[in-house]
PDB file of C-alpha atoms and ligand atoms in Angstrom:
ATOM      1  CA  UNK A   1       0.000   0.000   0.000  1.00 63.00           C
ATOM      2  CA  UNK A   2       1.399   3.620  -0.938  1.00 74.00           C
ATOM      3  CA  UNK A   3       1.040   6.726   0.663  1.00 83.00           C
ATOM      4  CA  UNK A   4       1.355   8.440  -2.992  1.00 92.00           C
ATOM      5  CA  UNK A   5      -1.480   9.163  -5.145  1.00 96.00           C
ATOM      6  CA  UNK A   6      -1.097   6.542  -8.030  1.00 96.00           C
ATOM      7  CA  UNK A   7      -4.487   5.601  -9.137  1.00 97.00           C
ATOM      8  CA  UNK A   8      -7.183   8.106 -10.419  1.00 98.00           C
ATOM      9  CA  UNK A   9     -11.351   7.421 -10.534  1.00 98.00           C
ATOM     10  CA  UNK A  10     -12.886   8.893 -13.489  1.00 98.00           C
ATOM     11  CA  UNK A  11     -16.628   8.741 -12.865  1.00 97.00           C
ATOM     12  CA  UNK A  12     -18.351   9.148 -16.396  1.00 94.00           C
ATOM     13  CA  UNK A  13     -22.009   7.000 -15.802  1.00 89.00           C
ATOM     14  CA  UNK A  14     -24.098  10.276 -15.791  1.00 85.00           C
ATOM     15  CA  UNK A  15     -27.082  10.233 -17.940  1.00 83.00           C
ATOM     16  CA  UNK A  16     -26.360  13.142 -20.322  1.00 83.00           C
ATOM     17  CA  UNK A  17     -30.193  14.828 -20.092  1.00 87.00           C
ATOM     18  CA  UNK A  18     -28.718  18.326 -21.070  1.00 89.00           C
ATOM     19  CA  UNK A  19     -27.510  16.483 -24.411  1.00 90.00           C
ATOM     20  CA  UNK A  20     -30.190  14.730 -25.376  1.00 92.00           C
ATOM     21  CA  UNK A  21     -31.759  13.673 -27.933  1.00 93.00           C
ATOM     22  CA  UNK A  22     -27.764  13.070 -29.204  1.00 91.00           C
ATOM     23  CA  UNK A  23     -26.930  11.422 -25.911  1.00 90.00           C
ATOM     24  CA  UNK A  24     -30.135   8.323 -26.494  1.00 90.00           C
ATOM     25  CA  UNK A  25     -27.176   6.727 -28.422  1.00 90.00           C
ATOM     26  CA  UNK A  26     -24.095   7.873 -27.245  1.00 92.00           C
ATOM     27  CA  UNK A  27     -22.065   9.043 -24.225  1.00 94.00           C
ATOM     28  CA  UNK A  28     -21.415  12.359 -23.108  1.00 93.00           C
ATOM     29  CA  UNK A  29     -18.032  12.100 -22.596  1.00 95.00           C
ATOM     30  CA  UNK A  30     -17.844  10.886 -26.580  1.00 96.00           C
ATOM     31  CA  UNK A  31     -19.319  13.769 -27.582  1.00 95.00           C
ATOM     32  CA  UNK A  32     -15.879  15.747 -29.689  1.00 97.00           C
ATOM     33  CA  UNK A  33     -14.044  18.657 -28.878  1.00 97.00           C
ATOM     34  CA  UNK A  34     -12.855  18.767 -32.441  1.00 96.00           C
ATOM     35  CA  UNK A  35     -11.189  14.914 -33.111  1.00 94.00           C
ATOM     36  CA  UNK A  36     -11.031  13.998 -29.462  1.00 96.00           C
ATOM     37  CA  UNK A  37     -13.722  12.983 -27.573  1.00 97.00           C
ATOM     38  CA  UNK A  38     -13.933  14.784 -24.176  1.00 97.00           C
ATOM     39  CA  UNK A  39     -13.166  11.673 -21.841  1.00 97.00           C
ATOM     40  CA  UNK A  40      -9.563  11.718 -23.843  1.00 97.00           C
ATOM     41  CA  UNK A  41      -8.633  15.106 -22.241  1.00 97.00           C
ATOM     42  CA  UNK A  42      -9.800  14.050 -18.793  1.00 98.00           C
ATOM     43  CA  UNK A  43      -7.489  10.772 -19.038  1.00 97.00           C
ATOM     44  CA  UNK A  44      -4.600  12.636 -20.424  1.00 96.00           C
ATOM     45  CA  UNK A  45      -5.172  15.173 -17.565  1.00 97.00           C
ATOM     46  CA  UNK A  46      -4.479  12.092 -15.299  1.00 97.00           C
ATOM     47  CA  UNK A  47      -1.922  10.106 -17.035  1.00 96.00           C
ATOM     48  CA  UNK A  48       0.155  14.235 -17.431  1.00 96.00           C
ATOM     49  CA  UNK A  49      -0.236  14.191 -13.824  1.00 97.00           C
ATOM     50  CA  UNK A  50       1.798  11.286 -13.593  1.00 96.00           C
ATOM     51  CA  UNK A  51      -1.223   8.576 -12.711  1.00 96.00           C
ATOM     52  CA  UNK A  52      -0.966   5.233 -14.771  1.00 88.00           C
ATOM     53  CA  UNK A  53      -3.783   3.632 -13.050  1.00 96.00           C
ATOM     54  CA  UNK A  54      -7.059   4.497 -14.061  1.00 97.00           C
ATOM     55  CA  UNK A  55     -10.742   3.539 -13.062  1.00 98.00           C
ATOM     56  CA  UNK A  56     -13.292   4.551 -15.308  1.00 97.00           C
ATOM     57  CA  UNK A  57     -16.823   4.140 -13.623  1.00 97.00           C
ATOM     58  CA  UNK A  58     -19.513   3.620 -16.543  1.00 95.00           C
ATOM     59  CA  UNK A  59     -22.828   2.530 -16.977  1.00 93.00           C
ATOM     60  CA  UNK A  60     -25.418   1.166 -19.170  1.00 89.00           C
ATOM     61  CA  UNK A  61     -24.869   2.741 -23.076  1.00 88.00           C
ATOM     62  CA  UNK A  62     -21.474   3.507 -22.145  1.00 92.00           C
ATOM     63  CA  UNK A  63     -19.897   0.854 -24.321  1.00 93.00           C
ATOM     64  CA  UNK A  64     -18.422   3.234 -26.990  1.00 95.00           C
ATOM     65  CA  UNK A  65     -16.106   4.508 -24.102  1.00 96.00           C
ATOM     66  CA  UNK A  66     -14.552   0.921 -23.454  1.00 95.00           C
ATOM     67  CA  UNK A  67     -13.904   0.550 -27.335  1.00 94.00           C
ATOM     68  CA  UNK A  68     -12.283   4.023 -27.403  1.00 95.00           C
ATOM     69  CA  UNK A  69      -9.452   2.667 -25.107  1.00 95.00           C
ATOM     70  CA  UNK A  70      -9.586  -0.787 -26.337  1.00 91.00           C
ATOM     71  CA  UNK A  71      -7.125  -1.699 -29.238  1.00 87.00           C
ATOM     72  CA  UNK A  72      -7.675  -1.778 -32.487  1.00 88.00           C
ATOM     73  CA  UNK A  73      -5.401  -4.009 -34.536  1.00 89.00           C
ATOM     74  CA  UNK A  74      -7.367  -4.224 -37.913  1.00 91.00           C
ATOM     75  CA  UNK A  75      -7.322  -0.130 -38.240  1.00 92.00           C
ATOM     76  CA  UNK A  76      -3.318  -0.045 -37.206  1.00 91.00           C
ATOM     77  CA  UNK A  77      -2.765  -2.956 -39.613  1.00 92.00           C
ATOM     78  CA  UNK A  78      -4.362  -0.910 -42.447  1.00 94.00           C
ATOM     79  CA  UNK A  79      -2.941   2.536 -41.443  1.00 92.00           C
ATOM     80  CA  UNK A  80       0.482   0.769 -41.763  1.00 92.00           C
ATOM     81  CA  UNK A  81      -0.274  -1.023 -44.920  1.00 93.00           C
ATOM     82  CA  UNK A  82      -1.328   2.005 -46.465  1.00 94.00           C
ATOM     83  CA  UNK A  83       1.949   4.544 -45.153  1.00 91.00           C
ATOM     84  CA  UNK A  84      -0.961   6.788 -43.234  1.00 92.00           C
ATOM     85  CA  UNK A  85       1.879   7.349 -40.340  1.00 91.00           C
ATOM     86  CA  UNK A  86       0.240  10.712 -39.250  1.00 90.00           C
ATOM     87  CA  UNK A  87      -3.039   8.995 -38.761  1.00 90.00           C
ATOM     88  CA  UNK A  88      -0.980   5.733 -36.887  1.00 92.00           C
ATOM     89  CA  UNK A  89       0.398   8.977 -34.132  1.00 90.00           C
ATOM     90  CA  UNK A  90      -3.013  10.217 -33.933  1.00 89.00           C
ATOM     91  CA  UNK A  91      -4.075   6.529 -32.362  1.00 88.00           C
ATOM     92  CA  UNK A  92      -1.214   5.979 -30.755  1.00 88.00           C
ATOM     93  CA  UNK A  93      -2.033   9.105 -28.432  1.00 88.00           C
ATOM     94  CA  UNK A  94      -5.178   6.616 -27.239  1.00 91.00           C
ATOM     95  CA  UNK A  95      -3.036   3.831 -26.540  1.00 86.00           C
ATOM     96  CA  UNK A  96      -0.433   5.551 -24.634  1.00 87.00           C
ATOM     97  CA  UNK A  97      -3.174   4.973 -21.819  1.00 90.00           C
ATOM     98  CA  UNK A  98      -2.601   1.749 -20.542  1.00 84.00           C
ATOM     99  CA  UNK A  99      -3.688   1.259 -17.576  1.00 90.00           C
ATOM    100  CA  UNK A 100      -7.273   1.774 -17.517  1.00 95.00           C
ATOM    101  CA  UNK A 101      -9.736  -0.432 -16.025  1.00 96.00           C
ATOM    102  CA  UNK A 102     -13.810  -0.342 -16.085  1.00 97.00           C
ATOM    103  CA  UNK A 103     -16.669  -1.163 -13.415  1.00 97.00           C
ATOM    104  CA  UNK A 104     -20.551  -0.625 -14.117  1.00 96.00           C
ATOM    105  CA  UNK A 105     -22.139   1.658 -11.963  1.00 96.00           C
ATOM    106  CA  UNK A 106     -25.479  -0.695 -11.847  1.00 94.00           C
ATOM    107  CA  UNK A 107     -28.237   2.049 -11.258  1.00 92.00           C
ATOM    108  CA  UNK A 108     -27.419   5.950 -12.177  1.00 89.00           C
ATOM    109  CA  UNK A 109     -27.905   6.609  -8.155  1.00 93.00           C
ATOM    110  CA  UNK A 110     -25.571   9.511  -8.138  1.00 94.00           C
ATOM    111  CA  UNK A 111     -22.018  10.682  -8.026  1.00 96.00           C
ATOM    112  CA  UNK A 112     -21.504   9.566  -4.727  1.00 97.00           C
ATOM    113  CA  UNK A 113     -22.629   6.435  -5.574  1.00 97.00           C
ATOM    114  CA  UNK A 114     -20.920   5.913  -8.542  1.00 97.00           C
ATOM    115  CA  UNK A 115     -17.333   6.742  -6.696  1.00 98.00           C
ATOM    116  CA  UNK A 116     -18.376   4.287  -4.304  1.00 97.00           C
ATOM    117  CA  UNK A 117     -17.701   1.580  -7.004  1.00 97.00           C
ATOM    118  CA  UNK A 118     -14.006   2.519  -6.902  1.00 97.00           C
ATOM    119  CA  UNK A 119     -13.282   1.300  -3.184  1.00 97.00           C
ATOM    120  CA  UNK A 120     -12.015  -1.704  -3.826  1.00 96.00           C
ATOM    121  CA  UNK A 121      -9.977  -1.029  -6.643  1.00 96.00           C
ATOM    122  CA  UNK A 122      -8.159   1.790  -4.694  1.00 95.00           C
ATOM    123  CA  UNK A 123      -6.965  -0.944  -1.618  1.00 93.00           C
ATOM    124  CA  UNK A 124      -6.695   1.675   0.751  1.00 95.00           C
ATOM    125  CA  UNK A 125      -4.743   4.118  -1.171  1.00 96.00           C
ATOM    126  CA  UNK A 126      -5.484   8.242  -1.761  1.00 97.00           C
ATOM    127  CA  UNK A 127      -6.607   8.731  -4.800  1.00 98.00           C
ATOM    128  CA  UNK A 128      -7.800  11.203  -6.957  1.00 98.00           C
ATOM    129  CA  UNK A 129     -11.161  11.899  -8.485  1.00 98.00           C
ATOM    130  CA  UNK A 130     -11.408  13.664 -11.798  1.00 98.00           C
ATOM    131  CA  UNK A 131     -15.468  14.565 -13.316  1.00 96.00           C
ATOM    132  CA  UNK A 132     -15.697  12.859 -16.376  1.00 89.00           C
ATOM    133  CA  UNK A 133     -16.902  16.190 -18.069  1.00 87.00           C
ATOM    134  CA  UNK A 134     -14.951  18.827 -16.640  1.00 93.00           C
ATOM    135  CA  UNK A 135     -12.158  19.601 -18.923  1.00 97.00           C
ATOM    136  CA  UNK A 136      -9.274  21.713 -17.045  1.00 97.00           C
ATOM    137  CA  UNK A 137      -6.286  23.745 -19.085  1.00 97.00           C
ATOM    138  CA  UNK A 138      -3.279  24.840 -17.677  1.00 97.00           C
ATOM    139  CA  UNK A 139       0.959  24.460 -18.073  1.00 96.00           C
ATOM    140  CA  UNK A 140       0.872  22.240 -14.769  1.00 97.00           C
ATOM    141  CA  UNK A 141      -2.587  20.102 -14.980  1.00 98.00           C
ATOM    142  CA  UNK A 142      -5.207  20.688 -12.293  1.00 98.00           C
ATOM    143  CA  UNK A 143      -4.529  17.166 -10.847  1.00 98.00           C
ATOM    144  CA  UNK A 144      -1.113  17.356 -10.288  1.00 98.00           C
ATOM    145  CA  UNK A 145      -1.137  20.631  -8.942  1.00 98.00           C
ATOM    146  CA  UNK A 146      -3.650  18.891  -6.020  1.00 98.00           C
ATOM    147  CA  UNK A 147      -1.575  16.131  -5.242  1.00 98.00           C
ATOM    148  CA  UNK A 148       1.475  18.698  -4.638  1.00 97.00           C
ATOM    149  CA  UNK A 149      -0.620  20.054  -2.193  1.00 97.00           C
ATOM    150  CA  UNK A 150      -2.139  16.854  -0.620  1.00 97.00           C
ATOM    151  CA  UNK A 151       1.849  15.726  -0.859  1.00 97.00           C
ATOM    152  CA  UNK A 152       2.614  18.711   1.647  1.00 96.00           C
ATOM    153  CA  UNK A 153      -0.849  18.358   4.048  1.00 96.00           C
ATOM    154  CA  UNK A 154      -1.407  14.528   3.876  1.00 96.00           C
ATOM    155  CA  UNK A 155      -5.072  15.732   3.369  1.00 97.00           C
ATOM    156  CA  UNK A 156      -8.189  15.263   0.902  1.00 98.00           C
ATOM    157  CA  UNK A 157      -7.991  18.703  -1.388  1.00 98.00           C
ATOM    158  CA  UNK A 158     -10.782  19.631  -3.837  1.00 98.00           C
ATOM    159  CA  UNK A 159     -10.324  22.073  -6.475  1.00 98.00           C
ATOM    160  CA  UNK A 160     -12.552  25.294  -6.627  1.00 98.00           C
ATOM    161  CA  UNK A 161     -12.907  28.338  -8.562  1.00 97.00           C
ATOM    162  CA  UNK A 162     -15.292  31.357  -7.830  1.00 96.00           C
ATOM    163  CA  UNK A 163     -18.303  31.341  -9.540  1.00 94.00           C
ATOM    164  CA  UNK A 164     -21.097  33.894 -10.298  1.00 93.00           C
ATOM    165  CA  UNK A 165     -23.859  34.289  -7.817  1.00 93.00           C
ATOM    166  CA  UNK A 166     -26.570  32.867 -10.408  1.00 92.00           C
ATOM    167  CA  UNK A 167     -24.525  29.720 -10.976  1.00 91.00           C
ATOM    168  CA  UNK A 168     -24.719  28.489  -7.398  1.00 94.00           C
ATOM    169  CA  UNK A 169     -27.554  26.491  -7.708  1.00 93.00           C
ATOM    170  CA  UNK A 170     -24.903  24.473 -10.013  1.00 91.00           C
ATOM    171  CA  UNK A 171     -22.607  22.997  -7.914  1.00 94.00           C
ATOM    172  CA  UNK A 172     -21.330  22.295  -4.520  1.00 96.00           C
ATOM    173  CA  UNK A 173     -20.033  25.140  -2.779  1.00 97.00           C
ATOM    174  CA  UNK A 174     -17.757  25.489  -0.328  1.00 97.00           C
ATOM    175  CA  UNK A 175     -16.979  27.428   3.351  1.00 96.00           C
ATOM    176  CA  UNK A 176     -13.423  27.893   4.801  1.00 97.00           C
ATOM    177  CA  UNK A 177     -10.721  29.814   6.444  1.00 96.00           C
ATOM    178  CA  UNK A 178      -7.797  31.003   4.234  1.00 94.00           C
ATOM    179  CA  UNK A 179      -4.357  29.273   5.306  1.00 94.00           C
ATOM    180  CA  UNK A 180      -2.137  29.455   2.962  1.00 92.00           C
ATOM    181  CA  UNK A 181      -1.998  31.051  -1.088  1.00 93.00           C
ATOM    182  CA  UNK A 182      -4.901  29.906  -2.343  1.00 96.00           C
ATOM    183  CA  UNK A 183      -5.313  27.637  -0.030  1.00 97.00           C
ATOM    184  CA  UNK A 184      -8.619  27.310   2.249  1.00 97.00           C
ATOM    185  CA  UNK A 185      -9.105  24.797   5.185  1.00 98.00           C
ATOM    186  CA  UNK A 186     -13.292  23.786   4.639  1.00 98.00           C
ATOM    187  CA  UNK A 187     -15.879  23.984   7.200  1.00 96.00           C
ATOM    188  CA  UNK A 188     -18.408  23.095   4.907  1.00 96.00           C
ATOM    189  CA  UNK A 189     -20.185  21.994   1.704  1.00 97.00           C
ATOM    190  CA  UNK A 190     -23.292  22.033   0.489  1.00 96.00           C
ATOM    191  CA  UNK A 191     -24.535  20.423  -3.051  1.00 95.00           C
ATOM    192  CA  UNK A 192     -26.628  22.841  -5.426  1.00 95.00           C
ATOM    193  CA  UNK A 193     -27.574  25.555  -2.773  1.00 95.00           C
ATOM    194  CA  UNK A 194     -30.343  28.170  -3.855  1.00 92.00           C
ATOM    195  CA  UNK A 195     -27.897  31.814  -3.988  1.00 87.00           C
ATOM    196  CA  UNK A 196     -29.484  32.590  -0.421  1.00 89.00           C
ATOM    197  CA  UNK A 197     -28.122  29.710   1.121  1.00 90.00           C
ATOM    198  CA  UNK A 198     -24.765  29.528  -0.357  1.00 92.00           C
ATOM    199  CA  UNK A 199     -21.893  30.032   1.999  1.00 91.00           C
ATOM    200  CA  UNK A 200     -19.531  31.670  -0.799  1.00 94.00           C
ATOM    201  CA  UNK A 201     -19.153  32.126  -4.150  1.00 95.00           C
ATOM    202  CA  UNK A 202     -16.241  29.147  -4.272  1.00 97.00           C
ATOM    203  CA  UNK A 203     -17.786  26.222  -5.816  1.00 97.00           C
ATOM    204  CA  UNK A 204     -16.048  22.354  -6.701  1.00 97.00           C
ATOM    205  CA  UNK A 205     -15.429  22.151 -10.119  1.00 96.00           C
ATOM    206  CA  UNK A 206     -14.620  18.547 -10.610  1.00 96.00           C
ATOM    207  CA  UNK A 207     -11.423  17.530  -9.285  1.00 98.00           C
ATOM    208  CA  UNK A 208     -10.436  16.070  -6.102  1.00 98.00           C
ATOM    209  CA  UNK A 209      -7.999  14.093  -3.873  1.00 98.00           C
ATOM    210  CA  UNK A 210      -9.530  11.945  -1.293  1.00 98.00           C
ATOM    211  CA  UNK A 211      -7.800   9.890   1.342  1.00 97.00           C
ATOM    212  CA  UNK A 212      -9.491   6.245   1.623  1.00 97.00           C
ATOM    213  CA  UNK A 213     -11.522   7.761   4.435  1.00 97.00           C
ATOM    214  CA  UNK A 214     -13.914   9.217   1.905  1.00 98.00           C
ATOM    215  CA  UNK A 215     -15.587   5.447   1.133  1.00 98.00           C
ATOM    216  CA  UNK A 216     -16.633   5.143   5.193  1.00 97.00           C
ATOM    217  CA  UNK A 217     -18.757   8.545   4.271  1.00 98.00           C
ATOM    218  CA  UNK A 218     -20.142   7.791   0.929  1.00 98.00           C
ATOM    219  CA  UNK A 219     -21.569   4.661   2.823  1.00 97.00           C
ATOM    220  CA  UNK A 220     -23.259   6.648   5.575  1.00 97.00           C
ATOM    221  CA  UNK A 221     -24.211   9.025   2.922  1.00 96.00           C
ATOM    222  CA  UNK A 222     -28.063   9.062   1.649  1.00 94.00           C
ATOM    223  CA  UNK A 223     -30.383  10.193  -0.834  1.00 92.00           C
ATOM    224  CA  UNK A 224     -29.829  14.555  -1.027  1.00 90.00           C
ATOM    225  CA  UNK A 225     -30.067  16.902  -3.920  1.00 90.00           C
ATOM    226  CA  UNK A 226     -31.640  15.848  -6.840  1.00 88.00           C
ATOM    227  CA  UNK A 227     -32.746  12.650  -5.129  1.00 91.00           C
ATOM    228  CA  UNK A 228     -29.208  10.994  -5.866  1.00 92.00           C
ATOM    229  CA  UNK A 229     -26.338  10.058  -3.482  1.00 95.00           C
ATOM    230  CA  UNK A 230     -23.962  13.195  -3.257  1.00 96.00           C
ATOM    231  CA  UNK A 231     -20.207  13.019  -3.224  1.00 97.00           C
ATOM    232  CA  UNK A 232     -20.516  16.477  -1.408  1.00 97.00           C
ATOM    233  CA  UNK A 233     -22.482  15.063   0.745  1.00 97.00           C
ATOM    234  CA  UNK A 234     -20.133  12.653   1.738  1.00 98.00           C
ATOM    235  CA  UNK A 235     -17.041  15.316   1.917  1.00 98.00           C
ATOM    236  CA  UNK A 236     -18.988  17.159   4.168  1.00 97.00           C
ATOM    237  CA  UNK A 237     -19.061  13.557   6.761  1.00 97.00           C
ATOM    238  CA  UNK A 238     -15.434  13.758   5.861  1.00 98.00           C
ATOM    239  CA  UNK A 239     -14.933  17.474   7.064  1.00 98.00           C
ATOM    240  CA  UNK A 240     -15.887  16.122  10.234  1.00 97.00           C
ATOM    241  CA  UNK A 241     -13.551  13.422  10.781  1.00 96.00           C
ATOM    242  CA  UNK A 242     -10.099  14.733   9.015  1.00 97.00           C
ATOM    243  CA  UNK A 243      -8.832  17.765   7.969  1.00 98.00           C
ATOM    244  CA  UNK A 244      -9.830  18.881   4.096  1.00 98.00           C
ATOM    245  CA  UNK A 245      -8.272  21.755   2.001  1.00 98.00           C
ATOM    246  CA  UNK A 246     -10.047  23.332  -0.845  1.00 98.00           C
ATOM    247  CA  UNK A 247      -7.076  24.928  -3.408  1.00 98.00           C
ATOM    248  CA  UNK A 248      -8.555  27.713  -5.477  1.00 98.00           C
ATOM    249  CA  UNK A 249      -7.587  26.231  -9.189  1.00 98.00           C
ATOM    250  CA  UNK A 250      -6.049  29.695 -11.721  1.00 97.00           C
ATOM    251  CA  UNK A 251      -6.314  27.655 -14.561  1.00 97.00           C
ATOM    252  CA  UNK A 252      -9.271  27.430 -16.976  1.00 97.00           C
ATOM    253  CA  UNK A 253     -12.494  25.250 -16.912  1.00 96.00           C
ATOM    254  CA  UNK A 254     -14.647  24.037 -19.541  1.00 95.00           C
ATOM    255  CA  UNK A 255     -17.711  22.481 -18.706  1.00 92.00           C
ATOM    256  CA  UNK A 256     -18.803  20.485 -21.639  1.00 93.00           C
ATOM    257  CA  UNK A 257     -21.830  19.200 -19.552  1.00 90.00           C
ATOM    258  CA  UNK A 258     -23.369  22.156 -20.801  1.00 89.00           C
ATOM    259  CA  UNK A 259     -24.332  23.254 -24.346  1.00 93.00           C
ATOM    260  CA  UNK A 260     -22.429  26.972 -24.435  1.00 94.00           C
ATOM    261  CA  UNK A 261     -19.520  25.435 -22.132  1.00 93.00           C
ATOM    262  CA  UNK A 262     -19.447  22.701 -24.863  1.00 96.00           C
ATOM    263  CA  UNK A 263     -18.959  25.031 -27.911  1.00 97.00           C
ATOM    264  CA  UNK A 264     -16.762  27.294 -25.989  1.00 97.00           C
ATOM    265  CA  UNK A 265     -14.650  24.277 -25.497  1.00 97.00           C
ATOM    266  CA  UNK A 266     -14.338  23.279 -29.241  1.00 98.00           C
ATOM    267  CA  UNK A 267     -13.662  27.088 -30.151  1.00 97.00           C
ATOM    268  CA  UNK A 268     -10.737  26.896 -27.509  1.00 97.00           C
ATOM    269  CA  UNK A 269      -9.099  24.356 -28.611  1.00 97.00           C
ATOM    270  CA  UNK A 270      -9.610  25.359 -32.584  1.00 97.00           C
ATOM    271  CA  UNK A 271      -7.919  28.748 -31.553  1.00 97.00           C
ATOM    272  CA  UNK A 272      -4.538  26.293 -30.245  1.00 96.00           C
ATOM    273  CA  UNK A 273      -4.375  25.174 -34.222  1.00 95.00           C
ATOM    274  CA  UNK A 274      -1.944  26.846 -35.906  1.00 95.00           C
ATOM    275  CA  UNK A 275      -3.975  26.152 -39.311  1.00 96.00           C
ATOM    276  CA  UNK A 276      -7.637  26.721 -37.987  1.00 97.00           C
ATOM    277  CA  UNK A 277      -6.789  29.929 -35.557  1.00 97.00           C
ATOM    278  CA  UNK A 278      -7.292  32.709 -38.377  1.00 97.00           C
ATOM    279  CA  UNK A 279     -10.119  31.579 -40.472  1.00 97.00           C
ATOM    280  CA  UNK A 280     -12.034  31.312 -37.297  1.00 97.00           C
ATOM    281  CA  UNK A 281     -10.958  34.171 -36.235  1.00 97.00           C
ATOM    282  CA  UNK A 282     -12.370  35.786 -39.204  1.00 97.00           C
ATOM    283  CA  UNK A 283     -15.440  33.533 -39.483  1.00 96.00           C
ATOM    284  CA  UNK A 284     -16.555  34.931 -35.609  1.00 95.00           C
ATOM    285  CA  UNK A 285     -15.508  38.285 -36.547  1.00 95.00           C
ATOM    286  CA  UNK A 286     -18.817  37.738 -39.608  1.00 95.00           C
ATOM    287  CA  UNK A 287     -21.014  36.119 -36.956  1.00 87.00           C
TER     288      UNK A 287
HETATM  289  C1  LIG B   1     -20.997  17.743  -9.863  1.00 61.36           C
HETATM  290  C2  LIG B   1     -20.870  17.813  -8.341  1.00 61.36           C
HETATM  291  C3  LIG B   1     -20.759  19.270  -7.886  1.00 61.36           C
HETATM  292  C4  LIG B   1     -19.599  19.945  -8.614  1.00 61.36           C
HETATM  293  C5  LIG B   1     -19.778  19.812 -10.127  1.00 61.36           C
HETATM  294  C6  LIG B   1     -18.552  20.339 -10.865  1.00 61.36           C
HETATM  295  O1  LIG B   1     -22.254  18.285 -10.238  1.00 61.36           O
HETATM  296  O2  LIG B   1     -21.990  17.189  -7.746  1.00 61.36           O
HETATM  297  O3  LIG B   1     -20.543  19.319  -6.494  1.00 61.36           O
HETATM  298  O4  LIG B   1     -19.538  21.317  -8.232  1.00 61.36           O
HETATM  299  O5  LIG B   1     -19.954  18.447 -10.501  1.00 61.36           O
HETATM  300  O6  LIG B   1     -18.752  20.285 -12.256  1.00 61.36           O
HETATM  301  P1  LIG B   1     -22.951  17.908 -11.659  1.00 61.36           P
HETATM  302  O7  LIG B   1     -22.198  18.660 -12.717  1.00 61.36           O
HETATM  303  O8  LIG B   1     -22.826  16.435 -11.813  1.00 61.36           O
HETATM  304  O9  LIG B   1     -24.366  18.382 -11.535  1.00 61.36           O
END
């Protein structure tokens, strides 16, 4: 058993409703930011942060996400047959991934339960937690920068960011005392809070380090917003028992869960190409 963070937990079982009708038939976290599909930057993100072991938690009509990461010998043989050596690199950034493993979340009961699903496979290790549609962009990736700081404090750390008052109703936000740069030691969490209720404006945005602690209080943890099985819920048990740290993330955040963040995602990452950056530059300039 190690001490370090080695193994991440990519929960990606959600449902999808904000995508529908084009998520009846296919996963969320297939859905692509230009030839990628979003689960590919939330791996990398992982693997970047020097994690080899991965857990991806699906579900039911999730199966396109196994064959993403699965091998594919019959394309590779024809890519090579046929000299297509730029194509061969573009699949070889997919298998780079090695190590990832799958479990079935059986019923779409929530976040919290769906992490749940991951205790066994972490043996008593910390481990980190990344949203399977968050997609974070920075020179040092979100999840390495929270195990540097659960590598000094021993301690579960969640990433936040501030968020505008009419998007707390979105996500859990947090309460804390300051102690440290950009560091806060939490109080409290709540899931979803109506703006009233909200004890800041600093909400979770997807990323997390939890010691193995964290699978006592997803069991205790029941039904709570949205009728599902909260992993705030849970943190907030935790915050009880052990110290947790909440590190205020300066990178960027996409949220591809939702239909602007989506396109503001693709546009993003078409402005990083060298060959699409001025025509569509010109081409919003027109809109
Ligand atoms: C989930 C979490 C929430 C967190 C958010 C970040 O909400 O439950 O605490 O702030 O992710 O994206 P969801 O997006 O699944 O509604």
């Amino acid at each position: 058993m190690s001490n370090n963070v080695r193994k991440a937990v990519i929960p990606a079982a959600g449902l999808g409703t904000r995508f529908l009708p084009v998520t009846k038939s296919m996963p969320k976290e297939m859905l692509p930011i230009i030839d990628k599909p979003v689960i590919h930057y939330v791996v990398e993100e992982a693997a970047d942060s020097g994690i080899d072991d991965i857990l991806l938690i699906t579900g039911r009509g999730k199966r396109a996400i196994e064959d993403y990461f699965d091998d594919a010998p019959e394309l590779r043989m024809h890519l090579e047959r046929h000299g297509k050596s730029r194509e061969l690199d573009a699949l070889n950034e997919i298998s780079r991934f090695s190590g990832i493993h799958f479990v079935r979340q059986r019923e779409p009961k929530g976040l919290g339960d769906a992490v749940l699903y991951a205790e066994k496979h972490c043996e008593g290790e910390p481990f980190a937690v990344l949203l399977g549609d968050d997609i974070m962009k920075d020179h040092i990736p979100c999840t390495k920068q929270l195990i540097d700081v659960f590598n000094k404090t021993g301690s579960s750390v969640i990433a936040i960011q501030e968020v505008p008052t009419e998007q707390l109703n979105r996500y859990g936000i947090v309460s804390g005392k300051e102690c440290g740069k950009n560091l806060l030691l939490l109080d409290d969490i709540v899931e979803k809070p109506r703006p009233n209720d909200a004890p800041s404006n600093f909400s979770s945005i997807g990323r997390y380090i939890f010691t193995p602690a964290i699978f006592s209080c997803l069991k205790r943890t029941t039904k709570g917003a949205g009728g599902e099985v909260q992993l705030t819920d849970a943190i907030r048990l935790l915050i009880k028992k052990e110290d947790v740290y909440a590190y205020v993330y300066q990178g960027k955040r996409f949220d591809t869960g939702d239909k602007l963040g989506y396109i503001e995602t693709i546009i993003e990452y078409a402005l990083d190409d060298e060959a699409m950056k001025a025509p569509l530059q010109a081409f919003l300039k027109r809109a």
